[in-house]
Amino acid sequence: MLREKIQSETVAAMKAKDKERTAALRLIGAKIKDRDIELRTADKKPGDDELVTDVLMKMAKQRKESIAMYEDGGRQELADKEKAELLVIEEFLPQQMSEEETRAAIAQIKADTGAEGMKDMGKVMGELKARHGATLDMSKASGLVKEALS
């Protein structure tokens, strides 16, 4: 399971005295625990790997946004720190779909749902997330869905 893999990697990083990796892995562990606490009162709880993957995807998205802002602001040292954290986070994420695979998935969903125009974008995006959420960058997929429906 993903949670145990992250914990074992944290221990390995601590033993190797790799401070940056240890810090990034501890940050991931803390975010997962925060999410566990949030879900204590929830009626419907996702599977463990699904929960961890969702947390990792949100963390990766935040890092990408931060990198862009730091680079725009001329703060390269902070951007480099965020990039190092992003590399650690991406180790645990499933392999992302290529643009070709994403286009094929969109075409399949478009055919399955009978989507024709922009008014069906929500339906296509919802189905895309349900089928391929963990292996897909939804921000890039959004542009491809708009292109396919226009």
PDB file of C-alpha atoms in Angstrom:
ATOM      1  CA  MET A   1       0.000   0.000   0.000  1.00  0.00           C
ATOM      2  CA  LEU A   2       1.073   3.536  -0.731  1.00  0.00           C
ATOM      3  CA  ARG A   3       0.899   4.751   2.863  1.00  0.00           C
ATOM      4  CA  GLU A   4       3.315   2.057   4.076  1.00  0.00           C
ATOM      5  CA  LYS A   5       5.666   2.734   1.174  1.00  0.00           C
ATOM      6  CA  ILE A   6       5.825   6.427   2.104  1.00  0.00           C
ATOM      7  CA  GLN A   7       6.507   5.538   5.739  1.00  0.00           C
ATOM      8  CA  SER A   8       9.284   3.102   4.838  1.00  0.00           C
ATOM      9  CA  GLU A   9      10.848   5.661   2.459  1.00  0.00           C
ATOM     10  CA  THR A  10      10.765   8.220   5.293  1.00  0.00           C
ATOM     11  CA  VAL A  11      12.672   5.843   7.573  1.00  0.00           C
ATOM     12  CA  ALA A  12      15.178   5.078   4.806  1.00  0.00           C
ATOM     13  CA  ALA A  13      15.723   8.795   4.144  1.00  0.00           C
ATOM     14  CA  MET A  14      16.278   9.437   7.854  1.00  0.00           C
ATOM     15  CA  LYS A  15      18.818   6.618   8.071  1.00  0.00           C
ATOM     16  CA  ALA A  16      20.602   7.982   4.987  1.00  0.00           C
ATOM     17  CA  LYS A  17      20.624  11.453   6.619  1.00  0.00           C
ATOM     18  CA  ASP A  18      19.017  12.975   3.521  1.00  0.00           C
ATOM     19  CA  LYS A  19      17.473  16.068   5.138  1.00  0.00           C
ATOM     20  CA  GLU A  20      15.604  17.431   2.111  1.00  0.00           C
ATOM     21  CA  ARG A  21      14.016  14.086   1.221  1.00  0.00           C
ATOM     22  CA  THR A  22      13.140  13.410   4.855  1.00  0.00           C
ATOM     23  CA  ALA A  23      11.478  16.819   5.151  1.00  0.00           C
ATOM     24  CA  ALA A  24       9.456  16.268   1.964  1.00  0.00           C
ATOM     25  CA  LEU A  25       8.364  12.785   3.052  1.00  0.00           C
ATOM     26  CA  ARG A  26       7.378  14.039   6.499  1.00  0.00           C
ATOM     27  CA  LEU A  27       5.345  16.780   4.842  1.00  0.00           C
ATOM     28  CA  ILE A  28       3.526  14.151   2.774  1.00  0.00           C
ATOM     29  CA  GLY A  29       2.864  12.103   5.922  1.00  0.00           C
ATOM     30  CA  ALA A  30       1.514  15.156   7.723  1.00  0.00           C
ATOM     31  CA  LYS A  31      -0.856  16.005   4.857  1.00  0.00           C
ATOM     32  CA  ILE A  32      -2.139  12.426   4.810  1.00  0.00           C
ATOM     33  CA  LYS A  33      -2.776  12.544   8.571  1.00  0.00           C
ATOM     34  CA  ASP A  34      -4.572  15.882   8.164  1.00  0.00           C
ATOM     35  CA  ARG A  35      -6.812  14.284   5.551  1.00  0.00           C
ATOM     36  CA  ASP A  36      -7.462  11.299   7.842  1.00  0.00           C
ATOM     37  CA  ILE A  37      -8.574  13.697  10.572  1.00  0.00           C
ATOM     38  CA  GLU A  38     -10.858  15.560   8.140  1.00  0.00           C
ATOM     39  CA  LEU A  39     -12.499  12.299   7.109  1.00  0.00           C
ATOM     40  CA  ARG A  40     -13.198  11.030  10.638  1.00  0.00           C
ATOM     41  CA  THR A  41     -16.646  12.576  10.548  1.00  0.00           C
ATOM     42  CA  ALA A  42     -17.329  11.924   6.857  1.00  0.00           C
ATOM     43  CA  ASP A  43     -20.129   9.575   5.879  1.00  0.00           C
ATOM     44  CA  LYS A  44     -18.367   8.139   2.844  1.00  0.00           C
ATOM     45  CA  LYS A  45     -14.648   7.394   3.060  1.00  0.00           C
ATOM     46  CA  PRO A  46     -12.471   6.664   0.012  1.00  0.00           C
ATOM     47  CA  GLY A  47     -10.110   3.693  -0.150  1.00  0.00           C
ATOM     48  CA  ASP A  48      -6.703   4.198   1.457  1.00  0.00           C
ATOM     49  CA  ASP A  49      -4.663   4.305  -1.764  1.00  0.00           C
ATOM     50  CA  GLU A  50      -7.281   6.565  -3.358  1.00  0.00           C
ATOM     51  CA  LEU A  51      -7.046   8.954  -0.398  1.00  0.00           C
ATOM     52  CA  VAL A  52      -3.237   9.030  -0.484  1.00  0.00           C
ATOM     53  CA  THR A  53      -3.181   9.533  -4.265  1.00  0.00           C
ATOM     54  CA  ASP A  54      -5.663  12.397  -3.968  1.00  0.00           C
ATOM     55  CA  VAL A  55      -3.512  14.086  -1.304  1.00  0.00           C
ATOM     56  CA  LEU A  56      -0.390  13.623  -3.436  1.00  0.00           C
ATOM     57  CA  MET A  57      -2.081  15.047  -6.535  1.00  0.00           C
ATOM     58  CA  LYS A  58      -3.171  18.151  -4.626  1.00  0.00           C
ATOM     59  CA  MET A  59       0.321  18.589  -3.210  1.00  0.00           C
ATOM     60  CA  ALA A  60       1.857  18.239  -6.678  1.00  0.00           C
ATOM     61  CA  LYS A  61      -0.557  20.820  -8.094  1.00  0.00           C
ATOM     62  CA  GLN A  62       0.317  23.242  -5.284  1.00  0.00           C
ATOM     63  CA  ARG A  63       4.043  22.764  -5.917  1.00  0.00           C
ATOM     64  CA  LYS A  64       3.649  23.416  -9.661  1.00  0.00           C
ATOM     65  CA  GLU A  65       1.736  26.617  -8.971  1.00  0.00           C
ATOM     66  CA  SER A  66       4.337  27.726  -6.422  1.00  0.00           C
ATOM     67  CA  ILE A  67       7.197  27.016  -8.824  1.00  0.00           C
ATOM     68  CA  ALA A  68       5.571  29.190 -11.497  1.00  0.00           C
ATOM     69  CA  MET A  69       4.982  32.033  -9.023  1.00  0.00           C
ATOM     70  CA  TYR A  70       8.517  31.887  -7.603  1.00  0.00           C
ATOM     71  CA  GLU A  71      10.086  31.857 -11.055  1.00  0.00           C
ATOM     72  CA  ASP A  72       7.926  34.793 -12.150  1.00  0.00           C
ATOM     73  CA  GLY A  73       8.985  36.646  -9.016  1.00  0.00           C
ATOM     74  CA  GLY A  74      12.683  35.926  -9.540  1.00  0.00           C
ATOM     75  CA  ARG A  75      13.016  33.685  -6.480  1.00  0.00           C
ATOM     76  CA  GLN A  76      14.874  30.769  -8.078  1.00  0.00           C
ATOM     77  CA  GLU A  77      16.142  29.314  -4.761  1.00  0.00           C
ATOM     78  CA  LEU A  78      12.555  28.874  -3.542  1.00  0.00           C
ATOM     79  CA  ALA A  79      11.500  27.454  -6.910  1.00  0.00           C
ATOM     80  CA  ASP A  80      14.341  24.918  -6.699  1.00  0.00           C
ATOM     81  CA  LYS A  81      13.188  23.856  -3.222  1.00  0.00           C
ATOM     82  CA  GLU A  82       9.646  23.352  -4.515  1.00  0.00           C
ATOM     83  CA  LYS A  83      10.970  21.371  -7.507  1.00  0.00           C
ATOM     84  CA  ALA A  84      12.863  19.040  -5.167  1.00  0.00           C
ATOM     85  CA  GLU A  85       9.680  18.450  -3.146  1.00  0.00           C
ATOM     86  CA  LEU A  86       7.707  17.888  -6.345  1.00  0.00           C
ATOM     87  CA  LEU A  87      10.151  15.184  -7.455  1.00  0.00           C
ATOM     88  CA  VAL A  88       9.631  13.318  -4.179  1.00  0.00           C
ATOM     89  CA  ILE A  89       5.837  13.658  -4.419  1.00  0.00           C
ATOM     90  CA  GLU A  90       5.780  12.450  -8.040  1.00  0.00           C
ATOM     91  CA  GLU A  91       7.654   9.264  -7.078  1.00  0.00           C
ATOM     92  CA  PHE A  92       4.488   8.017  -5.403  1.00  0.00           C
ATOM     93  CA  LEU A  93       1.976   9.159  -8.008  1.00  0.00           C
ATOM     94  CA  PRO A  94       0.828   6.773 -10.740  1.00  0.00           C
ATOM     95  CA  GLN A  95       2.275   7.334 -14.215  1.00  0.00           C
ATOM     96  CA  GLN A  96       0.410  10.219 -15.863  1.00  0.00           C
ATOM     97  CA  MET A  97      -1.349   9.693 -19.193  1.00  0.00           C
ATOM     98  CA  SER A  98       0.291  11.161 -22.287  1.00  0.00           C
ATOM     99  CA  GLU A  99      -1.505  13.740 -24.414  1.00  0.00           C
ATOM    100  CA  GLU A 100      -2.332  11.068 -27.019  1.00  0.00           C
ATOM    101  CA  GLU A 101      -3.822   8.755 -24.377  1.00  0.00           C
ATOM    102  CA  THR A 102      -5.787  11.664 -22.919  1.00  0.00           C
ATOM    103  CA  ARG A 103      -7.202  12.576 -26.327  1.00  0.00           C
ATOM    104  CA  ALA A 104      -8.192   8.930 -26.899  1.00  0.00           C
ATOM    105  CA  ALA A 105      -9.902   8.768 -23.493  1.00  0.00           C
ATOM    106  CA  ILE A 106     -11.783  11.999 -24.219  1.00  0.00           C
ATOM    107  CA  ALA A 107     -12.910  10.678 -27.609  1.00  0.00           C
ATOM    108  CA  GLN A 108     -14.132   7.446 -25.981  1.00  0.00           C
ATOM    109  CA  ILE A 109     -16.066   9.299 -23.279  1.00  0.00           C
ATOM    110  CA  LYS A 110     -17.479  11.702 -25.861  1.00  0.00           C
ATOM    111  CA  ALA A 111     -18.778   8.706 -27.837  1.00  0.00           C
ATOM    112  CA  ASP A 112     -20.085   6.906 -24.716  1.00  0.00           C
ATOM    113  CA  THR A 113     -21.973   9.926 -23.355  1.00  0.00           C
ATOM    114  CA  GLY A 114     -23.090  11.345 -26.702  1.00  0.00           C
ATOM    115  CA  ALA A 115     -21.545  14.711 -25.861  1.00  0.00           C
ATOM    116  CA  GLU A 116     -21.661  17.151 -28.736  1.00  0.00           C
ATOM    117  CA  GLY A 117     -21.077  20.726 -27.624  1.00  0.00           C
ATOM    118  CA  MET A 118     -19.699  22.882 -24.853  1.00  0.00           C
ATOM    119  CA  LYS A 119     -22.898  22.395 -22.867  1.00  0.00           C
ATOM    120  CA  ASP A 120     -21.785  18.783 -22.278  1.00  0.00           C
ATOM    121  CA  MET A 121     -18.344  19.727 -20.947  1.00  0.00           C
ATOM    122  CA  GLY A 122     -19.294  19.101 -17.306  1.00  0.00           C
ATOM    123  CA  LYS A 123     -20.584  15.648 -18.142  1.00  0.00           C
ATOM    124  CA  VAL A 124     -17.400  14.742 -20.045  1.00  0.00           C
ATOM    125  CA  MET A 125     -15.096  16.169 -17.352  1.00  0.00           C
ATOM    126  CA  GLY A 126     -16.972  14.304 -14.604  1.00  0.00           C
ATOM    127  CA  GLU A 127     -16.736  11.010 -16.458  1.00  0.00           C
ATOM    128  CA  LEU A 128     -13.072  11.643 -17.299  1.00  0.00           C
ATOM    129  CA  LYS A 129     -12.261  12.234 -13.640  1.00  0.00           C
ATOM    130  CA  ALA A 130     -14.222   9.150 -12.581  1.00  0.00           C
ATOM    131  CA  ARG A 131     -12.425   6.891 -15.056  1.00  0.00           C
ATOM    132  CA  HIS A 132      -8.917   8.359 -15.133  1.00  0.00           C
ATOM    133  CA  GLY A 133      -8.693  10.819 -12.215  1.00  0.00           C
ATOM    134  CA  ALA A 134      -5.464   9.506 -10.666  1.00  0.00           C
ATOM    135  CA  THR A 135      -3.539   9.236 -13.935  1.00  0.00           C
ATOM    136  CA  LEU A 136      -4.613  12.496 -15.484  1.00  0.00           C
ATOM    137  CA  ASP A 137      -3.685  16.155 -15.084  1.00  0.00           C
ATOM    138  CA  MET A 138      -7.186  17.614 -15.022  1.00  0.00           C
ATOM    139  CA  SER A 139      -6.023  21.152 -15.835  1.00  0.00           C
ATOM    140  CA  LYS A 140      -4.480  19.970 -19.110  1.00  0.00           C
ATOM    141  CA  ALA A 141      -7.430  17.683 -19.767  1.00  0.00           C
ATOM    142  CA  SER A 142      -9.814  20.619 -19.448  1.00  0.00           C
ATOM    143  CA  GLY A 143      -8.216  22.354 -22.421  1.00  0.00           C
ATOM    144  CA  LEU A 144      -8.288  19.164 -24.464  1.00  0.00           C
ATOM    145  CA  VAL A 145     -11.974  18.596 -23.645  1.00  0.00           C
ATOM    146  CA  LYS A 146     -12.795  22.173 -24.738  1.00  0.00           C
ATOM    147  CA  GLU A 147     -10.915  21.571 -27.959  1.00  0.00           C
ATOM    148  CA  ALA A 148     -12.728  18.273 -28.593  1.00  0.00           C
ATOM    149  CA  LEU A 149     -16.182  19.734 -27.913  1.00  0.00           C
ATOM    150  CA  SER A 150     -15.820  22.966 -29.881  1.00  0.00           C
TER     151      SER A 150
END
